[in-house]
Coordinates of C-alpha atoms and ligand atoms in Angstrom, one line a residue:
M248 CA 145.8 -93.9 -189.9
S249 CA 144.6 -92.1 -192.9
A250 CA 146.3 -88.7 -193.7
R251 CA 144.1 -85.6 -193.8
P252 CA 143.8 -83.9 -197.2
P253 CA 146.1 -80.9 -197.8
Q254 CA 144.6 -77.7 -196.6
R255 CA 143.8 -75.0 -199.2
I256 CA 143.2 -72.5 -196.5
K257 CA 146.1 -70.3 -195.3
T258 CA 147.0 -70.8 -191.7
M259 CA 148.4 -67.9 -189.8
C260 CA 151.6 -69.7 -188.6
G261 CA 154.6 -67.8 -187.5
I262 CA 158.3 -68.7 -187.5
T263 CA 161.2 -67.3 -185.5
G264 CA 164.7 -68.5 -185.1
Y265 CA 167.8 -67.2 -183.3
V266 CA 171.5 -67.9 -183.2
G267 CA 173.7 -65.7 -181.0
T268 CA 174.8 -65.3 -177.5
K269 CA 171.5 -64.7 -175.7
S270 CA 169.1 -67.3 -174.4
A271 CA 167.6 -68.8 -177.6
S272 CA 164.4 -69.8 -176.0
E273 CA 163.8 -66.3 -174.6
V274 CA 164.5 -64.6 -177.9
V275 CA 162.4 -67.2 -179.8
I276 CA 159.5 -66.9 -177.3
H277 CA 159.6 -63.1 -177.5
G278 CA 159.4 -63.4 -181.3
L279 CA 156.5 -65.8 -181.1
K280 CA 154.7 -63.4 -178.8
T281 CA 155.1 -60.6 -181.3
L282 CA 153.5 -62.8 -183.9
E283 CA 150.6 -63.7 -181.6
Y284 CA 148.4 -61.2 -183.4
R285 CA 148.2 -63.6 -186.4
G286 CA 146.1 -66.0 -184.3
Y287 CA 147.3 -69.6 -183.5
D288 CA 146.3 -72.6 -181.5
S289 CA 149.6 -74.1 -180.5
A290 CA 153.3 -73.3 -180.3
G291 CA 156.7 -74.9 -179.8
V292 CA 160.4 -74.3 -179.6
A293 CA 163.4 -76.4 -180.4
A294 CA 167.0 -75.5 -179.3
F295 CA 170.5 -77.0 -179.2
V296 CA 171.5 -78.1 -175.7
N297 CA 174.5 -80.3 -175.0
G298 CA 174.8 -81.6 -178.5
R299 CA 171.2 -82.5 -178.8
I300 CA 168.1 -80.7 -180.1
G301 CA 165.6 -80.3 -177.2
V302 CA 161.9 -79.7 -178.0
V303 CA 159.1 -78.1 -175.9
K304 CA 155.7 -77.7 -177.4
A305 CA 152.1 -77.2 -176.2
V306 CA 148.6 -76.5 -177.3
G307 CA 147.3 -73.1 -176.5
K308 CA 149.1 -69.8 -175.9
V309 CA 152.8 -69.1 -176.3
A310 CA 152.8 -68.5 -172.5
N311 CA 152.1 -72.2 -172.0
V312 CA 155.2 -73.1 -173.9
E313 CA 157.1 -70.5 -172.0
K314 CA 155.9 -71.9 -168.7
R315 CA 156.8 -75.4 -169.7
I316 CA 160.3 -74.4 -170.8
A317 CA 160.8 -72.7 -167.4
E318 CA 159.5 -75.8 -165.5
L319 CA 161.5 -78.4 -167.5
G320 CA 164.7 -76.3 -167.8
T321 CA 165.7 -78.6 -170.7
L322 CA 166.4 -75.7 -173.0
N323 CA 168.5 -73.7 -170.5
G324 CA 171.7 -72.4 -171.8
A325 CA 170.8 -72.9 -175.5
T326 CA 171.9 -70.1 -177.8
C327 CA 170.4 -71.4 -181.1
G328 CA 166.8 -72.3 -181.6
I329 CA 163.7 -72.2 -183.7
G330 CA 160.1 -71.7 -182.8
H331 CA 156.6 -71.7 -184.3
T332 CA 153.0 -70.7 -183.8
R333 CA 150.6 -73.0 -185.6
W334 CA 147.0 -72.1 -186.4
A335 CA 145.0 -74.8 -188.1
T336 CA 141.6 -74.4 -189.6
H337 CA 140.9 -78.1 -189.9
G338 CA 142.0 -80.9 -187.6
A339 CA 142.4 -80.8 -183.9
P340 CA 145.2 -78.7 -182.5
S341 CA 147.3 -81.0 -180.4
D342 CA 150.8 -81.3 -178.9
K343 CA 151.6 -83.9 -181.6
N344 CA 150.5 -81.7 -184.5
S345 CA 152.3 -78.7 -183.2
H346 CA 155.8 -77.8 -184.5
P347 CA 158.7 -78.3 -184.4
H348 CA 158.5 -81.7 -186.1
G349 CA 161.1 -84.3 -186.9
T350 CA 163.4 -86.6 -185.0
D351 CA 166.5 -86.3 -182.9
K352 CA 168.4 -85.8 -186.2
V353 CA 166.4 -83.1 -187.9
R354 CA 163.9 -80.6 -186.5
I355 CA 161.9 -78.2 -188.6
V356 CA 159.2 -75.5 -188.3
H357 CA 157.1 -74.8 -191.4
N358 CA 154.7 -72.3 -192.8
G359 CA 152.6 -73.1 -195.9
I360 CA 151.3 -76.2 -197.5
I361 CA 153.0 -79.3 -198.9
E362 CA 150.5 -80.2 -201.6
N363 CA 152.0 -83.6 -202.5
Y364 CA 152.6 -84.7 -199.0
A365 CA 150.4 -87.8 -199.4
P366 CA 152.6 -89.5 -202.1
L367 CA 155.8 -88.3 -200.3
R368 CA 154.5 -89.8 -197.1
E369 CA 153.8 -93.1 -198.9
M370 CA 157.3 -93.1 -200.3
L371 CA 158.8 -92.4 -196.9
V372 CA 156.7 -95.1 -195.2
S373 CA 158.0 -97.6 -197.9
K374 CA 161.5 -96.6 -196.8
G375 CA 160.7 -97.4 -193.2
F376 CA 159.8 -94.0 -191.8
T377 CA 157.0 -93.7 -189.3
F378 CA 154.8 -90.8 -188.5
E379 CA 153.4 -89.6 -185.3
S380 CA 151.4 -86.6 -186.4
E381 CA 148.9 -86.0 -189.3
T382 CA 150.7 -82.9 -190.6
D383 CA 152.3 -82.3 -193.9
T384 CA 155.2 -80.7 -192.0
E385 CA 156.3 -83.9 -190.5
V386 CA 156.5 -85.3 -194.0
A387 CA 158.8 -82.4 -194.9
A388 CA 160.9 -83.1 -191.9
K389 CA 161.3 -86.8 -192.6
L390 CA 161.9 -86.1 -196.3
I391 CA 164.9 -83.9 -195.4
E392 CA 166.1 -86.6 -193.0
Y393 CA 165.7 -89.2 -195.8
H394 CA 167.8 -87.2 -198.2
Y395 CA 170.4 -86.4 -195.5
D396 CA 170.8 -90.1 -194.7
N397 CA 171.5 -90.7 -198.4
C398 CA 173.8 -87.8 -199.2
K399 CA 175.3 -86.8 -195.8
N400 CA 175.3 -83.2 -196.9
H401 CA 173.0 -80.6 -195.3
E402 CA 172.7 -78.4 -198.3
D403 CA 172.2 -81.2 -200.8
A404 CA 169.5 -82.7 -198.6
L405 CA 167.6 -79.5 -198.4
I406 CA 167.9 -78.9 -202.2
S407 CA 166.7 -82.4 -202.9
A408 CA 163.7 -81.8 -200.6
M409 CA 162.9 -78.5 -202.4
R410 CA 163.0 -80.5 -205.7
D411 CA 160.5 -83.0 -204.3
I412 CA 158.1 -80.7 -202.6
I413 CA 155.1 -79.2 -204.5
G414 CA 153.5 -76.4 -202.6
S415 CA 154.4 -73.3 -200.6
Y416 CA 156.7 -73.2 -197.7
A417 CA 159.0 -71.3 -195.5
I418 CA 161.0 -73.8 -193.4
A419 CA 163.6 -73.3 -190.7
V420 CA 165.7 -76.4 -190.0
M421 CA 168.2 -77.7 -187.4
F422 CA 170.4 -80.7 -187.9
S423 CA 171.7 -82.2 -184.7
D424 CA 175.1 -82.8 -186.1
C425 CA 175.4 -79.1 -187.1
P426 CA 175.1 -77.2 -183.9
E427 CA 174.6 -73.4 -183.7
T428 CA 173.3 -73.3 -187.3
I429 CA 169.9 -72.7 -188.7
F430 CA 169.1 -73.6 -192.3
A431 CA 166.2 -72.0 -194.1
I432 CA 164.4 -72.7 -197.4
R433 CA 161.4 -71.0 -198.9
K434 CA 159.0 -70.9 -201.8
D435 CA 156.0 -68.6 -202.1
N436 CA 156.0 -67.9 -198.3
P437 CA 157.7 -65.0 -196.6
L438 CA 160.9 -65.6 -194.8
I439 CA 163.5 -63.0 -193.7
I440 CA 167.0 -63.4 -192.2
G441 CA 167.4 -60.7 -189.5
V442 CA 171.0 -59.5 -189.2
G443 CA 172.4 -58.4 -185.9
K444 CA 175.8 -58.1 -184.2
N445 CA 177.1 -61.5 -183.1
E446 CA 173.6 -62.8 -183.6
N447 CA 171.3 -63.5 -186.5
F448 CA 167.6 -64.4 -186.9
V449 CA 165.1 -66.2 -189.1
A450 CA 161.5 -65.1 -189.1
S451 CA 158.3 -65.1 -191.1
D452 CA 157.9 -61.4 -190.4
I453 CA 160.3 -58.6 -189.6
T454 CA 158.1 -57.5 -186.7
A455 CA 159.2 -60.7 -184.8
V456 CA 162.8 -59.6 -184.5
L457 CA 162.4 -55.8 -184.5
E458 CA 163.3 -55.7 -180.8
Y459 CA 166.8 -56.9 -181.7
T460 CA 167.5 -55.7 -185.2
N461 CA 165.9 -53.8 -188.1
T462 CA 168.3 -55.0 -190.9
Y463 CA 167.4 -58.1 -192.8
Y464 CA 167.6 -60.1 -196.0
Q465 CA 164.6 -61.4 -197.9
L466 CA 165.2 -64.9 -199.0
G467 CA 164.1 -65.7 -202.5
D468 CA 162.1 -68.6 -203.8
F469 CA 164.0 -71.9 -204.2
E470 CA 166.8 -70.5 -202.1
L471 CA 168.6 -71.8 -199.1
A472 CA 170.1 -69.8 -196.2
I473 CA 172.7 -71.1 -193.7
V474 CA 172.6 -68.9 -190.7
T475 CA 175.2 -68.9 -187.9
R476 CA 176.0 -66.4 -185.2
D477 CA 178.4 -64.4 -187.4
S478 CA 177.5 -65.4 -191.0
V479 CA 174.6 -65.6 -193.4
K480 CA 175.1 -67.6 -196.6
M481 CA 172.5 -67.7 -199.2
M482 CA 172.5 -69.9 -202.3
D483 CA 170.3 -71.1 -205.1
M484 CA 169.4 -74.7 -206.0
K485 CA 172.7 -75.1 -207.9
K486 CA 174.6 -74.0 -204.8
N487 CA 175.6 -70.7 -206.5
A488 CA 176.0 -67.9 -203.9
V489 CA 173.1 -65.5 -204.0
E490 CA 173.4 -61.9 -202.8
H491 CA 170.4 -59.9 -201.7
P492 CA 170.4 -56.3 -200.6
L493 CA 170.5 -55.8 -196.8
L494 CA 167.2 -54.0 -196.1
T495 CA 166.4 -51.7 -193.3
A496 CA 162.9 -51.7 -191.7
T497 CA 161.8 -48.2 -190.9
W498 CA 159.2 -49.7 -188.6
S499 CA 159.7 -49.2 -184.9
V500 CA 158.9 -51.6 -182.1
E501 CA 156.3 -49.1 -180.9
A502 CA 154.6 -49.1 -184.3
A503 CA 154.1 -52.9 -184.0
S504 CA 152.5 -52.7 -180.6
R505 CA 149.0 -51.7 -179.5
G506 CA 150.2 -48.6 -177.6
G507 CA 147.2 -48.2 -175.3
Y508 CA 144.5 -48.7 -177.9
D509 CA 141.9 -51.4 -177.4
H510 CA 142.7 -52.9 -180.8
F511 CA 145.3 -52.6 -183.5
M512 CA 142.6 -51.7 -185.9
I513 CA 141.6 -48.5 -184.2
K514 CA 145.2 -47.7 -183.5
E515 CA 146.0 -48.1 -187.2
I516 CA 143.0 -45.9 -188.2
N517 CA 144.4 -43.2 -185.9
E518 CA 147.8 -43.5 -187.7
E519 CA 146.2 -42.7 -191.1
P520 CA 146.9 -38.9 -191.1
E521 CA 150.6 -39.5 -190.4
A522 CA 150.8 -42.4 -192.8
V523 CA 149.4 -40.3 -195.6
R524 CA 151.8 -37.5 -194.9
K525 CA 154.8 -39.9 -194.8
T526 CA 153.8 -41.6 -198.1
L527 CA 153.1 -38.4 -200.1
H528 CA 155.9 -36.2 -198.7
P529 CA 158.9 -37.8 -200.6
R530 CA 156.9 -37.8 -203.8
I531 CA 156.3 -34.0 -204.0
R532 CA 158.7 -31.5 -205.4
N533 CA 158.0 -27.9 -206.3
L534 CA 154.4 -28.6 -205.2
L535 CA 154.0 -31.2 -207.9
P536 CA 154.0 -35.0 -207.8
N537 CA 157.4 -36.4 -208.5
F538 CA 158.3 -40.1 -208.9
E539 CA 161.9 -39.7 -210.0
E540 CA 163.2 -41.5 -206.9
E541 CA 161.2 -44.5 -208.1
N542 CA 162.6 -44.1 -211.6
L543 CA 159.0 -43.9 -212.9
S544 CA 159.6 -41.9 -216.0
D545 CA 157.2 -39.2 -217.2
E546 CA 157.1 -41.0 -220.6
R547 CA 155.8 -44.1 -219.0
L548 CA 152.9 -42.3 -217.4
K549 CA 152.3 -40.0 -220.3
N550 CA 152.2 -42.7 -222.9
A551 CA 150.2 -45.3 -221.0
K552 CA 147.3 -46.2 -223.2
S553 CA 145.5 -48.0 -220.5
V554 CA 145.9 -48.8 -216.8
T555 CA 145.0 -52.1 -215.2
F556 CA 144.8 -52.4 -211.5
V557 CA 145.2 -56.0 -210.2
A558 CA 144.8 -56.9 -206.5
C559 CA 142.7 -58.7 -204.0
G560 CA 140.1 -57.6 -201.4
T561 CA 140.6 -54.2 -200.0
A562 CA 143.6 -53.6 -202.2
M563 CA 141.4 -54.3 -205.2
H564 CA 138.9 -51.8 -203.9
A565 CA 141.7 -49.2 -203.9
G566 CA 142.1 -50.0 -207.6
L567 CA 138.4 -49.1 -208.0
V568 CA 139.0 -45.7 -206.5
G569 CA 141.9 -45.4 -208.9
K570 CA 139.6 -46.2 -211.9
T571 CA 137.2 -43.4 -211.1
A572 CA 140.0 -40.9 -210.4
I573 CA 142.1 -41.7 -213.5
E574 CA 139.2 -42.0 -215.9
Q575 CA 137.7 -38.7 -214.6
L576 CA 140.9 -36.7 -214.6
C577 CA 143.1 -38.3 -217.3
R578 CA 140.5 -39.7 -219.6
V579 CA 142.5 -43.0 -219.9
P580 CA 140.6 -46.3 -219.8
V581 CA 141.2 -48.2 -216.6
K582 CA 140.3 -51.8 -215.8
V583 CA 140.3 -53.3 -212.3
E584 CA 140.8 -57.0 -212.1
I585 CA 140.4 -59.4 -209.2
A586 CA 143.8 -61.0 -209.1
S587 CA 142.5 -64.5 -208.5
E588 CA 140.4 -64.2 -211.7
F589 CA 143.0 -62.4 -213.8
R590 CA 144.8 -65.5 -215.1
Y591 CA 141.6 -67.2 -216.2
N592 CA 140.4 -64.3 -218.3
N593 CA 143.3 -64.4 -220.8
P594 CA 143.9 -60.7 -220.3
I595 CA 144.7 -58.5 -223.3
L596 CA 147.8 -56.5 -222.6
T597 CA 150.5 -54.8 -224.6
E598 CA 153.8 -53.0 -223.9
D599 CA 151.8 -49.7 -223.8
D600 CA 149.7 -50.9 -220.9
L601 CA 150.5 -50.1 -217.3
V602 CA 149.6 -52.8 -214.9
V603 CA 149.5 -51.7 -211.3
V604 CA 149.6 -54.5 -208.6
I605 CA 148.4 -53.2 -205.2
S606 CA 149.3 -55.1 -202.1
Q607 CA 149.9 -54.3 -198.5
S608 CA 151.9 -57.4 -197.8
G609 CA 153.5 -57.8 -201.2
E610 CA 153.1 -61.6 -200.7
T611 CA 149.5 -62.3 -201.8
A612 CA 149.8 -65.4 -204.0
D613 CA 147.0 -64.4 -206.4
S614 CA 148.4 -60.9 -206.9
L615 CA 151.9 -62.3 -207.4
A616 CA 150.6 -64.8 -210.0
A617 CA 148.8 -61.9 -211.8
L618 CA 152.0 -59.8 -211.8
R619 CA 154.0 -62.6 -213.3
L620 CA 151.4 -63.1 -216.0
A621 CA 151.3 -59.4 -216.8
K622 CA 155.1 -59.4 -217.2
E623 CA 154.9 -62.4 -219.4
K624 CA 152.5 -60.5 -221.6
G625 CA 154.9 -57.7 -222.0
A626 CA 153.1 -55.1 -219.9
Y627 CA 155.0 -52.7 -217.7
T628 CA 154.3 -53.6 -214.1
L629 CA 154.2 -51.2 -211.1
G630 CA 153.8 -52.4 -207.6
I631 CA 152.2 -50.3 -204.9
V632 CA 153.4 -52.2 -201.8
N633 CA 153.8 -51.7 -198.1
V634 CA 156.4 -54.2 -197.2
I635 CA 159.9 -53.5 -198.3
G636 CA 161.6 -56.2 -200.2
S637 CA 158.5 -58.4 -200.4
T638 CA 158.1 -60.6 -203.4
I639 CA 155.8 -58.3 -205.4
A640 CA 158.1 -55.4 -204.7
R641 CA 161.0 -57.3 -206.0
E642 CA 159.4 -58.8 -209.0
A643 CA 157.5 -55.8 -210.4
D644 CA 159.3 -53.7 -213.0
N645 CA 159.0 -50.8 -210.5
V646 CA 157.7 -50.3 -207.1
I647 CA 156.2 -47.4 -205.1
Y648 CA 156.2 -48.1 -201.4
T649 CA 153.4 -47.0 -199.2
W650 CA 154.9 -45.8 -196.0
A651 CA 152.0 -47.0 -193.8
G652 CA 154.2 -48.8 -191.3
P653 CA 153.3 -52.2 -190.0
E654 CA 149.6 -53.1 -190.4
I655 CA 148.9 -55.8 -187.7
S656 CA 145.1 -55.9 -187.7
V657 CA 143.9 -58.4 -190.2
A658 CA 141.4 -55.9 -191.6
S659 CA 143.3 -53.4 -193.7
T660 CA 142.7 -49.8 -192.9
K661 CA 145.7 -47.4 -193.0
A662 CA 147.2 -49.4 -195.9
Y663 CA 144.1 -48.8 -198.0
T664 CA 143.9 -45.1 -197.1
V665 CA 147.5 -44.7 -198.1
Q666 CA 147.1 -46.7 -201.2
I667 CA 144.2 -44.5 -202.5
S668 CA 146.1 -41.3 -201.5
L669 CA 149.1 -42.5 -203.5
I670 CA 146.9 -43.4 -206.4
Y671 CA 145.4 -39.9 -206.3
L672 CA 148.9 -38.5 -206.5
L673 CA 149.7 -40.7 -209.5
T674 CA 146.5 -39.5 -211.1
I675 CA 147.4 -35.9 -210.7
K676 CA 150.8 -36.5 -212.2
M677 CA 149.4 -38.4 -215.2
A678 CA 146.7 -35.9 -215.8
Y679 CA 149.3 -33.1 -215.8
L680 CA 151.6 -35.0 -218.1
K681 CA 148.8 -35.7 -220.5
G682 CA 147.8 -32.1 -220.5
K683 CA 144.4 -32.7 -219.0
I684 CA 145.0 -30.2 -216.2
S685 CA 147.1 -27.1 -216.0
E686 CA 150.2 -26.7 -213.8
S687 CA 148.3 -24.6 -211.3
E688 CA 145.4 -27.1 -211.1
A689 CA 148.0 -29.9 -210.6
K690 CA 149.6 -27.9 -207.8
E691 CA 146.3 -27.1 -206.1
Y692 CA 145.2 -30.8 -206.2
T693 CA 148.6 -31.8 -204.8
R694 CA 148.3 -29.2 -202.1
I695 CA 144.9 -30.4 -201.0
L696 CA 146.1 -34.0 -200.9
Y697 CA 149.3 -33.3 -199.0
E698 CA 148.4 -30.3 -196.8
D699 CA 144.7 -30.6 -196.2
M700 CA 144.1 -34.4 -196.3
P701 CA 145.9 -35.4 -193.1
E702 CA 143.9 -32.7 -191.2
I703 CA 140.7 -33.8 -192.9
I704 CA 141.3 -37.4 -191.8
K705 CA 142.1 -36.2 -188.3
A706 CA 138.8 -34.3 -188.3
T707 CA 137.0 -37.4 -189.5
I708 CA 138.5 -39.5 -186.7
A709 CA 137.4 -36.8 -184.2
R710 CA 133.8 -37.6 -185.1
E711 CA 134.4 -40.9 -183.3
D712 CA 131.5 -40.4 -180.8
E713 CA 129.0 -39.7 -183.6
I714 CA 130.1 -42.7 -185.6
H715 CA 130.0 -44.9 -182.5
E716 CA 126.5 -43.8 -181.7
A717 CA 125.4 -44.6 -185.3
A718 CA 127.1 -48.0 -185.0
K719 CA 125.2 -48.7 -181.8
S720 CA 121.9 -48.1 -183.4
F721 CA 122.6 -50.2 -186.5
C722 CA 124.4 -53.2 -185.0
A723 CA 121.5 -55.4 -184.1
Y724 CA 120.8 -56.8 -187.6
S725 CA 121.8 -59.9 -189.4
N726 CA 121.8 -58.2 -192.8
L727 CA 122.4 -54.8 -194.2
F728 CA 122.8 -52.9 -197.4
F729 CA 125.4 -50.3 -198.5
I730 CA 124.3 -48.3 -201.5
G731 CA 126.1 -45.6 -203.5
R732 CA 126.6 -44.2 -207.0
G733 CA 129.9 -43.6 -208.8
I734 CA 132.9 -43.6 -206.5
D735 CA 130.5 -44.0 -203.6
Y736 CA 129.5 -47.4 -204.9
H737 CA 133.2 -48.4 -204.9
L738 CA 133.5 -47.3 -201.3
A739 CA 130.2 -49.1 -200.5
M740 CA 132.0 -52.3 -201.6
E741 CA 134.9 -51.6 -199.2
G742 CA 132.6 -50.6 -196.3
S743 CA 130.6 -53.8 -196.8
L744 CA 133.8 -56.0 -197.0
K745 CA 135.1 -54.4 -193.8
L746 CA 131.8 -54.9 -191.9
K747 CA 131.4 -58.5 -193.0
E748 CA 135.0 -59.3 -192.2
I749 CA 135.1 -58.2 -188.6
S750 CA 131.5 -58.1 -187.4
Y751 CA 130.2 -61.2 -189.3
I752 CA 127.1 -59.3 -190.3
H753 CA 126.1 -60.1 -193.8
S754 CA 125.9 -57.1 -196.0
E755 CA 125.6 -56.2 -199.7
A756 CA 127.1 -53.3 -201.6
Y757 CA 124.8 -52.2 -204.3
A758 CA 124.9 -49.5 -207.0
A759 CA 122.0 -47.5 -205.8
G760 CA 120.3 -47.2 -209.2
E761 CA 120.5 -51.0 -209.7
L762 CA 118.3 -51.8 -206.7
K763 CA 115.0 -51.4 -208.5
H764 CA 116.1 -54.1 -211.1
G765 CA 115.5 -56.9 -208.6
T766 CA 117.2 -56.6 -205.3
I767 CA 114.8 -54.0 -203.8
S768 CA 112.6 -57.0 -203.0
L769 CA 114.9 -57.6 -200.1
I770 CA 114.3 -54.2 -198.6
T771 CA 112.1 -54.5 -195.5
P772 CA 112.1 -52.9 -192.0
E773 CA 114.6 -55.6 -191.1
M774 CA 117.1 -54.5 -193.7
P775 CA 118.7 -51.2 -192.8
V776 CA 120.5 -49.3 -195.5
I777 CA 123.7 -47.3 -195.3
A778 CA 123.6 -44.7 -198.1
L779 CA 126.8 -43.0 -199.3
A780 CA 126.3 -39.7 -201.0
T781 CA 129.4 -37.7 -201.1
Q782 CA 129.2 -36.5 -204.8
E783 CA 127.3 -33.3 -205.4
D784 CA 126.1 -34.2 -208.9
L785 CA 124.8 -37.5 -207.8
Y786 CA 123.2 -36.3 -204.5
E787 CA 119.6 -35.8 -205.7
K788 CA 119.6 -39.2 -207.4
M789 CA 120.8 -40.7 -204.1
I790 CA 118.0 -39.0 -202.2
S791 CA 115.5 -40.6 -204.6
N792 CA 117.1 -44.0 -203.9
I793 CA 116.9 -43.3 -200.1
R794 CA 113.2 -42.5 -200.5
E795 CA 112.7 -45.7 -202.4
V796 CA 114.1 -47.8 -199.6
K797 CA 112.4 -45.8 -196.8
A798 CA 109.1 -46.3 -198.6
R799 CA 109.7 -50.1 -198.0
G800 CA 110.3 -49.5 -194.3
A801 CA 114.1 -49.5 -194.3
R802 CA 116.0 -47.5 -191.7
V803 CA 118.6 -45.4 -193.3
M804 CA 122.0 -44.1 -192.3
L805 CA 123.4 -41.4 -194.6
I806 CA 127.0 -40.5 -195.0
A807 CA 127.2 -37.2 -196.9
R808 CA 129.2 -34.0 -197.6
E809 CA 129.0 -31.3 -195.0
G810 CA 126.2 -29.0 -195.9
A811 CA 124.4 -31.6 -198.1
K812 CA 120.9 -30.3 -198.6
D813 CA 118.2 -31.4 -196.2
A814 CA 120.3 -34.5 -195.2
A815 CA 118.9 -34.5 -191.7
N816 CA 115.4 -34.9 -193.0
E817 CA 116.2 -37.7 -195.4
A818 CA 117.8 -40.2 -193.0
E819 CA 117.5 -41.4 -189.5
K820 CA 121.2 -40.9 -188.8
V821 CA 123.5 -38.7 -190.8
I822 CA 127.3 -38.6 -190.6
F823 CA 128.8 -35.6 -192.3
L824 CA 132.3 -35.8 -193.8
P825 CA 134.5 -32.8 -192.9
R826 CA 134.7 -30.2 -195.7
C827 CA 136.9 -31.5 -198.6
D828 CA 137.2 -31.1 -202.3
Q829 CA 134.7 -33.8 -203.5
F830 CA 137.2 -35.3 -205.8
F831 CA 139.0 -36.6 -202.7
N832 CA 136.0 -37.4 -200.6
A833 CA 136.8 -41.2 -200.9
I834 CA 139.6 -40.7 -198.4
P835 CA 137.6 -39.4 -195.4
L836 CA 134.7 -41.6 -196.4
A837 CA 137.0 -44.7 -196.2
T838 CA 137.9 -43.7 -192.6
V839 CA 134.2 -43.3 -191.6
L840 CA 133.4 -46.7 -193.0
Q841 CA 136.4 -48.3 -191.3
M842 CA 135.3 -46.8 -188.0
L843 CA 131.7 -47.8 -188.5
A844 CA 132.7 -51.4 -189.0
Y845 CA 135.1 -51.2 -186.0
F846 CA 132.4 -49.9 -183.6
I847 CA 129.7 -52.3 -184.8
A848 CA 132.2 -55.2 -184.3
K849 CA 133.1 -53.8 -180.9
E850 CA 129.5 -53.6 -179.9
L851 CA 129.1 -57.2 -180.9
G852 CA 132.1 -58.2 -178.9
R853 CA 134.0 -59.7 -181.9
E854 CA 137.7 -60.6 -182.1
I855 CA 138.4 -57.5 -184.1
D856 CA 142.1 -57.9 -184.9
Q857 CA 141.9 -61.6 -185.7
P858 CA 138.6 -62.4 -187.4
R859 CA 137.8 -66.0 -187.8
N860 CA 139.2 -68.0 -190.8
L861 CA 141.3 -65.1 -192.0
A862 CA 145.1 -64.5 -192.3
K863 CA 146.9 -61.2 -192.7
S864 CA 148.9 -62.5 -195.6
V865 CA 147.3 -64.9 -198.0
T866 CA 150.1 -66.9 -199.6
V867 CA 148.1 -69.6 -201.2
E868 CA 146.0 -69.3 -204.3
Ligands
LIG120 C1 140.5 -56.9 -196.0 C2 141.9 -57.2 -196.3 C3 142.1 -58.1 -197.5 C4 143.4 -57.7 -198.2 C5 143.7 -58.7 -199.3 C6 144.9 -58.4 -200.1 O1 140.5 -56.0 -194.9 O2 142.8 -56.8 -195.6 O3 141.0 -58.0 -198.4 O4 143.3 -56.4 -198.7 O5 143.9 -60.0 -198.7 O6 146.1 -58.4 -199.3 P1 147.4 -57.6 -199.7 O7 147.1 -56.2 -199.7 O8 148.4 -57.9 -198.6 O9 147.8 -58.1 -201.0

C-alpha cells in the first residue's frame, strides 16, 4: 500500500494523559471532551490494565469511545492512560487511522507532522516492521519501538527517535514494561504537564486539565518528560535535567465553557469589556501607562528608532492598528509584516529596532520563526501573547501578556480587541516618553482607554439587535466589499477576514480611494458594500466613495461615528458607534465587525466556532 504524502495542513488534534488514583479513562475522556471545540473526526484512549496496555478507539465523537469503553470494560480500574482526538483534512477518518498507535509494547498519541515519515517507514519495513494504518504517527510509534528494542532504555529510545524525526510533534508515550508512567516529547507543538496532588497530567492545552489542576509546566522543544503519579522529570537530549517554572493558569473552568451562549464566539465578544479592563489595569500607575512589571524600560521605548509588528491573520491586523496609532501619535516609522513572508524578505533590522510579535496562542509557527530571525538580527523582541509560558512568550526578549482568558472559538475576537487596546496603551507611553504628548494628554488618553473603553464596548454590544438586523439583510450574497480609509481600511481587512472565515462569503477589503483604479468594475447591484467611516477628517471623502458605488447599483451599509452628518441619507443601513474619542474608534468598530460576521454566519447556519479547514493554533509553517 502506498503511503499518503505528509500533510502540510495543521490538524486540530488534541492530547490528554493522566496518571494518578482516579479512573484514567474517565479523566482522559473528560479532557478530550474539553478539547472537542477544536474539531476532530475520531478519538481513542490507551490505558494500563493488568500489566498490559489496553486500547479503545472509534471514528466519530468522543462519546462513541466513551460508550465503547463502558461496553467493553477493558479499561476498568486503569489509573494511567493517554487519549487523543484526531482531525484529518485528507484521508478517510477510520478506526485504523485513529490514535493511539503502536503495538502491545509501545503506544503513542501524536499531534503534528512527521515530515520524513516515508523514508523512516521504508527503513522500518526493511527491519521487519509492518504497518496497519497510513499515518505518520504509526511510523513514530514503530520508530520508538525499534530504538527501544536496540537500546532497552526508554529515555534513550525517545531521544534517538527525536534525532531521527524531522517535523513537528507533541507525543505522549506508554511503554508496556513501564506501568503508571507517561513519557512525553515535543518539538514545535504545544505540550503541557499538568501538576496535581498525587496525580499528574499531559495535555496539548491547559483547558483539558483545568477541571483538576491549574498548575503546569510547559515542555520545551527537544525535551523529554517522564511523568508518574508523584513526580515529573524533564530532561534535554543529553539527559541533563531541565527545570521549567511551575506556571499557574488564571483561567477558570467556566471561562473555558460556553456558559449559556449559542457559540463561544459570541460569548467571547461579550467578554471583551472585562478582558480589556483586566489587561490594562495592571499596566496603569498614577493614571499613566506603566510597564515596569514587564521590565520594559522607558529607554527602550524612548529610543526605539522604528517598530516592526510581525504576526499572522487577525494578530497581524492588530499590528496595522498599531501602525496607524504609533505613527500618528509618536511619529516613529512602523512596519507591519506578515510573519510567513518575513523570513523571505531579508528584513533590515538593527539593535535600535523594536520588533513586536503579536500572537494569541504564542505557538504560531510562522510568528515564532519570524521572532527567531529578528533576534538573530539583533533587534529587541517583545511578545504580545495571550497564553502564559507559550513558546513565543518564552523566547521573546520580553513579553506583555494579554489577559483575555481562554479563546476557544477559532475566530479571534476578544484576543484582537485586547491586543489593540494594549497597543494603544504602549503608544500613549511611547508618545509621552518621546515628548510628543504632554503628561495631561497622556493621562487623558489613558483614562479614556481604561475607564471609558469597557463601557463603550458594552454599549456597542448592546446594539446587538441593530447589527443582527443589518446582518440579515446583507447575508444573501456570495461576494461583498468592505471599504475604508486610514485606520478604517485596516479594520476593513479584519472585518473581511472574519466574515470569510466563518460565513464562507467571499469578501474584499479595499482602500476606498483605490476602487476607481480598477476594482470598481466589480461593483454591481449584486455586490453590496460595507463602508467604514469612523474618522471625521476622512468622512466627506468616504461619502464620495459611497456615492460612487451607489451610482453603480451597490447596496451600502455604513458604519460611522454617532452624529456623522447625513449618514442615514447616504446608506441603506447605518450602524453608529457609541460616542468615543475618534483616536480609539478602532476598538468599538472591531466589535461591530465581529458581531456582523457572527450574525451573518449564524443566519447562514455555519459551524461558527469550528470553521472548515481551520485550526485554532497553527503550528506548521
Ligand atoms: C482569525 C484568526 C487567525 C489568527 C492567526 C494567528 O480569526 O484567529 O487569523 O489571528 O492564525 O494566530 P495567533 O494569534 O495565535 O498567533
